[in-house]
Tab-separated table of C-alpha atoms in Angstrom:
chain	number	residue	atom	x	y	z
A	11	MET	CA	-62.461	52.358	1.764
A	12	ALA	CA	-62.656	54.346	4.326
A	13	GLN	CA	-59.212	55.997	5.346
A	14	LYS	CA	-57.097	54.286	7.923
A	15	VAL	CA	-57.297	55.577	11.532
A	16	LYS	CA	-53.435	57.073	12.385
A	17	LEU	CA	-52.146	57.719	16.046
A	18	SER	CA	-52.289	61.423	14.975
A	19	THR	CA	-56.195	61.160	14.489
A	20	ILE	CA	-56.658	59.699	18.464
A	21	ALA	CA	-53.676	62.422	19.178
A	22	GLU	CA	-55.689	65.327	18.272
A	23	SER	CA	-58.995	64.087	19.439
A	24	LEU	CA	-57.464	64.101	22.936
A	25	GLY	CA	-55.068	66.714	22.962
A	26	LEU	CA	-52.404	64.739	23.441
A	27	SER	CA	-48.897	64.198	21.885
A	28	THR	CA	-48.895	61.329	18.914
A	29	ALA	CA	-45.599	60.015	21.107
A	30	THR	CA	-48.056	59.661	24.300
A	31	ILE	CA	-50.463	57.761	22.211
A	32	SER	CA	-47.829	55.528	20.989
A	33	LEU	CA	-46.742	54.642	24.672
A	34	ALA	CA	-49.954	54.323	26.251
A	35	LEU	CA	-51.235	51.968	23.343
A	36	ARG	CA	-48.008	49.881	24.218
A	37	ASP	CA	-48.698	49.814	28.063
A	38	SER	CA	-45.667	51.904	28.954
A	39	PRO	CA	-45.511	52.707	32.509
A	40	LEU	CA	-44.613	56.306	31.334
A	41	VAL	CA	-47.805	57.128	30.868
A	42	ALA	CA	-50.334	56.988	34.017
A	43	ALA	CA	-52.605	53.856	33.899
A	44	ASP	CA	-56.029	56.381	33.733
A	45	THR	CA	-54.846	58.089	30.771
A	46	ARG	CA	-53.598	55.021	29.043
A	47	ASP	CA	-57.250	53.588	29.830
A	48	LYS	CA	-58.470	56.837	28.378
A	49	ILE	CA	-56.559	56.312	25.247
A	50	LYS	CA	-57.190	52.620	24.563
A	51	GLU	CA	-60.782	53.599	25.016
A	52	GLN	CA	-60.924	56.467	22.320
A	53	ALA	CA	-58.853	54.088	19.964
A	54	ARG	CA	-61.306	51.825	20.021
A	55	ALA	CA	-63.953	54.188	19.532
A	56	LEU	CA	-62.403	55.632	16.187
A	57	GLY	CA	-61.556	51.947	14.912
A	58	TYR	CA	-57.835	52.390	15.216
A	59	ILE	CA	-56.309	49.064	14.426
A	60	TYR	CA	-52.398	48.840	15.247
A	61	ASN	CA	-49.995	48.303	12.461
A	62	ARG	CA	-47.723	45.574	13.648
A	63	ARG	CA	-45.933	45.398	10.055
A	64	ALA	CA	-44.910	48.756	10.634
A	65	ALA	CA	-43.948	48.363	14.002
A	66	SER	CA	-41.622	45.160	13.313
A	67	LEU	CA	-39.560	47.385	11.023
A	68	ARG	CA	-38.893	49.695	13.767
A	69	THR	CA	-38.173	47.395	16.388
A	70	SER	CA	-36.954	44.350	14.080
A	71	ARG	CA	-39.719	42.485	16.206
A	72	SER	CA	-42.996	40.980	15.179
A	73	GLY	CA	-44.287	40.220	18.529
A	74	ILE	CA	-45.514	36.772	17.144
A	75	VAL	CA	-44.400	33.294	18.614
A	76	GLY	CA	-45.156	29.860	16.747
A	77	VAL	CA	-46.541	27.088	18.378
A	78	VAL	CA	-46.175	23.495	17.434
A	79	PHE	CA	-47.467	20.422	18.922
A	80	HIS	CA	-48.084	16.954	17.894
A	81	ASP	CA	-52.044	17.710	17.949
A	82	VAL	CA	-53.603	20.188	20.551
A	83	MET	CA	-56.892	18.239	20.708
A	84	ASN	CA	-54.988	16.011	23.089
A	85	PRO	CA	-55.457	17.830	26.533
A	86	PHE	CA	-52.279	17.145	27.477
A	87	TYR	CA	-51.056	19.660	24.812
A	88	GLY	CA	-53.903	21.841	25.454
A	89	GLU	CA	-53.070	22.106	28.798
A	90	ILE	CA	-49.395	23.308	27.948
A	91	LEU	CA	-50.797	25.858	25.197
A	92	LYS	CA	-53.032	27.806	28.013
A	93	ALA	CA	-49.902	28.232	30.030
A	94	ILE	CA	-47.810	29.645	26.942
A	95	GLU	CA	-50.694	31.611	26.145
A	96	SER	CA	-51.167	33.299	29.647
A	97	GLU	CA	-47.411	33.728	29.851
A	98	LEU	CA	-47.066	35.604	26.052
A	99	ASP	CA	-50.310	37.602	27.031
A	100	ARG	CA	-48.414	39.493	29.779
A	101	SER	CA	-45.294	40.299	27.272
A	102	ARG	CA	-48.238	40.913	24.484
A	103	GLN	CA	-46.940	38.329	22.534
A	104	THR	CA	-49.328	36.744	20.254
A	105	PHE	CA	-48.984	33.027	18.743
A	106	ILE	CA	-49.466	31.265	15.635
A	107	LEU	CA	-50.531	27.465	16.392
A	108	SER	CA	-49.775	24.045	14.348
A	109	ASN	CA	-50.488	20.597	14.617
A	110	HIS	CA	-47.487	18.437	12.834
A	111	TYR	CA	-49.445	15.416	13.647
A	112	ASP	CA	-46.290	13.823	13.361
A	113	SER	CA	-45.632	14.998	9.861
A	114	VAL	CA	-42.086	16.251	9.707
A	115	GLU	CA	-42.877	18.088	6.371
A	116	LYS	CA	-46.080	19.647	7.840
A	117	GLN	CA	-43.791	20.415	10.427
A	118	ARG	CA	-41.114	21.837	7.968
A	119	THR	CA	-43.479	24.133	6.140
A	120	PHE	CA	-44.652	25.561	8.949
A	121	ILE	CA	-41.274	26.855	10.299
A	122	GLU	CA	-40.481	28.163	7.139
A	123	THR	CA	-43.715	30.195	6.922
A	124	LEU	CA	-42.370	31.526	10.665
A	125	LEU	CA	-39.334	32.614	9.082
A	126	GLN	CA	-41.201	34.569	6.089
A	127	LEU	CA	-43.241	36.365	8.239
A	128	GLY	CA	-40.460	37.014	10.724
A	129	SER	CA	-41.649	35.554	13.735
A	130	ASP	CA	-39.829	36.043	16.667
A	131	GLY	CA	-39.406	32.562	17.995
A	132	ILE	CA	-41.160	28.833	18.206
A	133	ILE	CA	-41.800	26.689	21.109
A	134	MET	CA	-42.523	23.129	19.653
A	135	SER	CA	-42.911	19.439	20.681
A	136	PRO	CA	-40.695	18.136	17.807
A	137	ALA	CA	-42.346	15.578	15.112
A	138	ILE	CA	-41.231	11.911	15.100
A	139	GLY	CA	-38.050	11.665	12.557
A	140	THR	CA	-37.576	15.529	13.018
A	141	PRO	CA	-33.681	16.159	11.522
A	142	ILE	CA	-31.323	18.243	13.169
A	143	GLU	CA	-31.136	20.315	10.380
A	144	ASP	CA	-34.520	21.438	10.663
A	145	MET	CA	-33.962	22.731	13.902
A	146	THR	CA	-31.017	24.391	13.134
A	147	LEU	CA	-32.939	25.929	10.121
A	148	ALA	CA	-34.590	28.283	12.844
A	149	GLU	CA	-31.696	28.882	15.167
A	150	GLU	CA	-29.320	29.991	12.157
A	151	ASN	CA	-31.968	32.301	10.828
A	152	GLY	CA	-32.412	34.170	13.940
A	153	MET	CA	-35.557	32.424	15.770
A	154	PRO	CA	-34.866	30.889	18.975
A	155	ALA	CA	-36.424	27.628	19.520
A	156	ILE	CA	-37.714	26.085	22.713
A	157	LEU	CA	-38.397	22.386	23.077
A	158	VAL	CA	-41.256	20.850	25.249
A	159	ALA	CA	-42.667	17.104	26.130
A	160	ARG	CA	-40.114	15.717	23.706
A	161	SER	CA	-36.448	16.052	23.305
A	162	LEU	CA	-34.221	15.367	20.280
A	163	ASP	CA	-30.772	13.552	20.445
A	164	GLY	CA	-28.174	15.519	19.242
A	165	VAL	CA	-30.065	18.797	19.871
A	166	ASP	CA	-28.760	20.999	22.538
A	167	MET	CA	-31.719	23.254	22.572
A	168	PRO	CA	-33.701	24.342	26.319
A	169	THR	CA	-36.157	21.711	26.379
A	170	TYR	CA	-38.820	21.382	29.253
A	171	ARG	CA	-40.798	18.424	30.083
A	172	GLY	CA	-41.851	16.045	33.029
A	173	ASP	CA	-39.710	13.289	34.119
A	174	ASP	CA	-41.045	10.451	32.163
A	175	SER	CA	-38.952	7.745	33.656
A	176	TYR	CA	-39.213	8.832	37.185
A	177	GLY	CA	-42.991	9.352	36.733
A	178	ILE	CA	-43.629	5.877	35.580
A	179	SER	CA	-41.829	4.443	38.040
A	180	LEU	CA	-43.810	5.766	40.689
A	181	ALA	CA	-46.874	4.477	38.924
A	182	THR	CA	-45.655	1.227	38.804
A	183	ASN	CA	-44.041	1.053	42.580
A	184	HIS	CA	-47.586	2.266	43.697
A	185	LEU	CA	-48.912	-0.957	41.760
A	186	ILE	CA	-46.511	-3.028	43.478
A	187	SER	CA	-46.981	-1.820	46.953
A	188	LEU	CA	-50.390	-3.169	46.470
A	189	GLY	CA	-49.036	-6.276	45.437
A	190	HIS	CA	-49.495	-6.672	42.158
A	191	ARG	CA	-46.663	-8.489	40.170
A	192	THR	CA	-48.409	-9.367	36.469
A	193	ILE	CA	-48.133	-5.843	35.626
A	194	ALA	CA	-48.834	-4.881	31.791
A	195	MET	CA	-47.941	-1.680	29.899
A	196	VAL	CA	-50.074	-0.374	27.389
A	197	GLY	CA	-49.379	2.241	24.861
A	198	GLY	CA	-46.571	4.641	23.764
A	199	THR	CA	-43.754	4.215	21.193
A	200	ASP	CA	-40.278	3.967	21.372
A	201	GLN	CA	-40.160	6.436	18.168
A	202	THR	CA	-40.505	9.449	21.085
A	203	SER	CA	-38.005	10.419	23.818
A	204	THR	CA	-41.103	10.316	25.964
A	205	GLY	CA	-41.797	6.765	25.062
A	206	ARG	CA	-38.418	5.399	25.531
A	207	ASP	CA	-37.862	7.354	28.649
A	208	ARG	CA	-41.650	5.862	29.984
A	209	TYR	CA	-40.899	2.373	29.182
A	210	GLN	CA	-37.321	2.208	30.719
A	211	GLY	CA	-39.112	3.842	34.375
A	212	TYR	CA	-41.833	0.644	34.047
A	213	VAL	CA	-38.718	-1.716	33.527
A	214	ASN	CA	-36.523	0.006	36.091
A	215	ALA	CA	-39.218	-0.311	38.760
A	216	LEU	CA	-40.237	-4.079	38.171
A	217	ARG	CA	-36.320	-4.672	38.316
A	218	LYS	CA	-35.922	-2.961	41.788
A	219	ALA	CA	-38.710	-5.105	43.018
A	220	GLY	CA	-37.299	-7.802	42.019
A	221	ILE	CA	-40.039	-8.608	39.237
A	222	GLU	CA	-39.292	-10.404	35.786
A	223	VAL	CA	-39.365	-8.212	32.849
A	224	ASP	CA	-41.865	-9.533	30.115
A	225	PRO	CA	-41.553	-8.309	27.090
A	226	ASN	CA	-45.304	-10.012	26.206
A	227	LEU	CA	-46.727	-7.468	28.624
A	228	ARG	CA	-46.023	-4.682	26.346
A	229	ILE	CA	-48.669	-3.415	24.509
A	230	PRO	CA	-46.771	-0.796	22.642
A	231	GLY	CA	-49.007	1.554	20.154
A	232	PRO	CA	-52.276	3.256	21.752
A	233	ARG	CA	-51.855	6.785	22.364
A	234	SER	CA	-55.842	7.685	22.478
A	235	LYS	CA	-59.021	6.982	24.577
A	236	GLN	CA	-59.919	5.001	21.314
A	237	GLY	CA	-56.414	2.800	21.089
A	238	GLY	CA	-57.007	2.034	24.688
A	239	PHE	CA	-60.399	0.840	24.452
A	240	GLU	CA	-59.350	-1.310	21.631
A	241	ALA	CA	-56.029	-2.457	23.206
A	242	ALA	CA	-58.505	-4.248	25.988
A	243	VAL	CA	-59.294	-7.356	23.659
A	244	HIS	CA	-55.465	-7.592	23.334
A	245	PHE	CA	-54.761	-6.537	27.130
A	246	LEU	CA	-57.812	-9.488	28.483
A	247	SER	CA	-56.608	-12.008	26.040
A	248	LEU	CA	-52.852	-12.213	27.251
A	249	PRO	CA	-51.857	-15.727	28.549
A	250	GLN	CA	-49.843	-13.945	31.535
A	251	LYS	CA	-53.580	-12.389	32.905
A	252	PRO	CA	-52.173	-9.391	34.336
A	253	THR	CA	-53.785	-7.861	37.328
A	254	ALA	CA	-52.906	-4.360	36.632
A	255	ALA	CA	-51.796	-1.656	33.832
A	256	VAL	CA	-49.684	0.966	33.790
A	257	CYS	CA	-50.954	3.339	30.937
A	258	TRP	CA	-49.051	5.749	28.803
A	259	ASN	CA	-50.935	8.750	29.592
A	260	ASP	CA	-54.454	9.139	30.891
A	261	LEU	CA	-56.770	9.233	27.612
A	262	VAL	CA	-55.230	5.144	27.257
A	263	ALA	CA	-55.981	4.415	30.611
A	264	ILE	CA	-59.890	5.808	30.383
A	265	GLY	CA	-60.219	3.741	27.198
A	266	LEU	CA	-58.554	0.665	28.444
A	267	MET	CA	-61.117	0.827	31.593
A	268	ASN	CA	-64.106	1.379	29.452
A	269	GLY	CA	-63.138	-1.640	27.305
A	270	ILE	CA	-62.286	-3.851	30.998
A	271	SER	CA	-65.768	-2.664	31.870
A	272	ARG	CA	-67.191	-3.716	28.572
A	273	ALA	CA	-65.901	-7.262	29.429
A	274	GLY	CA	-67.796	-7.403	32.524
A	275	LEU	CA	-65.074	-6.621	34.688
A	276	VAL	CA	-64.779	-4.065	37.627
A	277	PRO	CA	-61.664	-1.329	36.783
A	278	GLY	CA	-60.150	-0.730	40.003
A	279	VAL	CA	-61.315	-3.776	41.822
A	280	ASP	CA	-60.703	-6.760	39.225
A	281	ILE	CA	-57.902	-5.102	37.405
A	282	SER	CA	-56.046	-1.660	38.718
A	283	VAL	CA	-55.130	0.876	36.085
A	284	THR	CA	-52.919	3.955	36.176
A	285	GLY	CA	-52.732	6.689	33.828
A	286	TYR	CA	-50.141	9.477	33.212
A	287	ASP	CA	-50.961	13.252	33.061
A	288	ASP	CA	-53.261	14.174	35.273
A	289	LEU	CA	-56.060	15.436	32.746
A	290	GLU	CA	-59.236	17.158	34.259
A	291	GLU	CA	-61.039	14.257	32.877
A	292	ALA	CA	-58.841	11.873	35.470
A	293	ALA	CA	-60.680	12.874	38.465
A	294	ILE	CA	-63.972	12.566	37.379
A	295	ALA	CA	-63.730	9.319	35.040
A	296	THR	CA	-65.308	6.360	36.555
A	297	PRO	CA	-63.507	5.105	38.493
A	298	ALA	CA	-61.429	7.985	39.354
A	299	LEU	CA	-58.196	7.561	37.572
A	300	THR	CA	-54.959	6.904	39.718
A	301	THR	CA	-52.649	8.928	37.867
A	302	VAL	CA	-49.132	10.875	37.716
A	303	SER	CA	-49.388	14.578	37.641
A	304	ASN	CA	-46.727	15.682	34.448
A	305	GLY	CA	-46.881	19.157	35.708
A	306	GLN	CA	-47.572	20.623	31.624
A	307	ALA	CA	-48.609	23.444	32.942
A	308	GLU	CA	-45.236	24.411	34.421
A	309	VAL	CA	-43.718	23.012	31.094
A	310	GLY	CA	-45.691	25.940	29.362
A	311	ARG	CA	-44.701	28.585	31.466
A	312	LEU	CA	-41.005	27.964	31.942
A	313	ALA	CA	-40.562	27.450	27.898
A	314	ALA	CA	-43.007	30.623	27.139
A	315	ARG	CA	-40.719	32.273	30.110
A	316	ALA	CA	-37.697	30.915	28.333
A	317	LEU	CA	-38.276	32.156	24.813
A	318	LEU	CA	-38.989	35.348	26.202
A	319	ASP	CA	-35.949	36.042	28.113
A	320	ARG	CA	-34.156	34.938	25.042
A	321	LEU	CA	-35.953	37.605	23.219
A	322	ALA	CA	-34.961	40.239	25.860
A	323	GLY	CA	-31.387	39.107	25.559
A	324	SER	CA	-30.683	36.973	28.548
A	325	HIS	CA	-30.374	32.875	28.136
A	326	GLU	CA	-31.863	30.342	29.774
A	327	PRO	CA	-29.187	27.456	29.907
A	328	ASP	CA	-29.360	24.963	26.943
A	329	GLY	CA	-30.379	21.148	27.571
A	330	ILE	CA	-33.122	19.293	29.254
A	331	HIS	CA	-35.066	20.917	32.035
A	332	LEU	CA	-37.141	18.129	34.036
A	333	ILE	CA	-40.033	19.014	35.895
A	334	LYS	CA	-40.666	16.518	38.767
A	335	PRO	CA	-44.046	14.564	38.537
A	336	GLU	CA	-46.192	13.617	41.631
A	337	MET	CA	-48.422	10.649	42.125
A	338	ARG	CA	-52.536	11.342	42.401
A	339	ILE	CA	-53.917	7.893	43.985
A	340	ARG	CA	-57.814	7.475	43.100
A	341	GLN	CA	-59.950	4.383	42.775
A	342	SER	CA	-58.960	3.218	39.731
A	343	THR	CA	-56.213	0.841	41.531
A	344	GLY	CA	-56.768	-1.412	44.645
A	345	PRO	CA	-54.779	-4.650	46.360
A	346	VAL	CA	-54.493	-7.191	43.955
A	347	ARG	CA	-57.373	-9.955	44.221
A	348	PRO	CA	-56.595	-13.494	44.421
A	349	ARG	CA	-57.251	-15.646	41.368
A	350	VAL	CA	-59.976	-17.797	41.534
């Protein structure tokens, strides 16, 4: 096997000290920018590989952060992850990603693996049914945890997410302002804080407008485009004949609109539909989706920043930190049409 390139090898080739080489490779401001660039270029040319294990022994830090979500294939989590990655990059932190798919066992295995690797911290959207013991496992072993998107009862950790109750009330109030009174809610689950808060926002808006809350107008469950598409059959067969739908997220809304279109109706004309999250796909859907911007980029940025601050010795207050959502009105909603 070829011998590993050492710092001393780079130092000798450039006529510099190993201390200068080490500082430059760690982007220290004590080394001039042009010198740092020269050293990095030479390191790449010689095939130098940074020894993270040795560095962690010196600093008691691995430079690794764990990130675990329900499913990063959901663009909502993808946008949070992008912001986390951008923030971690600035501090030269590397992350390991896992999807738990709402499996508590899979999530627990990931946390244990991070502890075995000596990871610096974890950012997570906890799986449904996560016990408090699994959360304290990380903290008690010196691995600070930051929560995103979902909060957990009884867990007082920094948690960053959108104000889901307020956000859904914005969408519901928008439909009410257009004259809709029979408004269904499609998707979500009471098993998560997000699901409970969004349904409560829908209920609060209806009650404030003097509209009776009909539990038969709630279609729980769907969280994907396929789920929204399949829910269209149920939605269109409701005896109350809703004129509008508040959807759990943009994916459900787009799927529902496809199902409505397949039935020969026109979303935004015959039936108004709102989404939630303001994904990139929402603006280019047909019709363009009226939705709620949930601030996922800000959620990711603040969560990563909070973890980095903890690692640096400062402490972001525990508890829930809410990002205020904003309405995005497009073509998928319109005035209620008189029944023929």
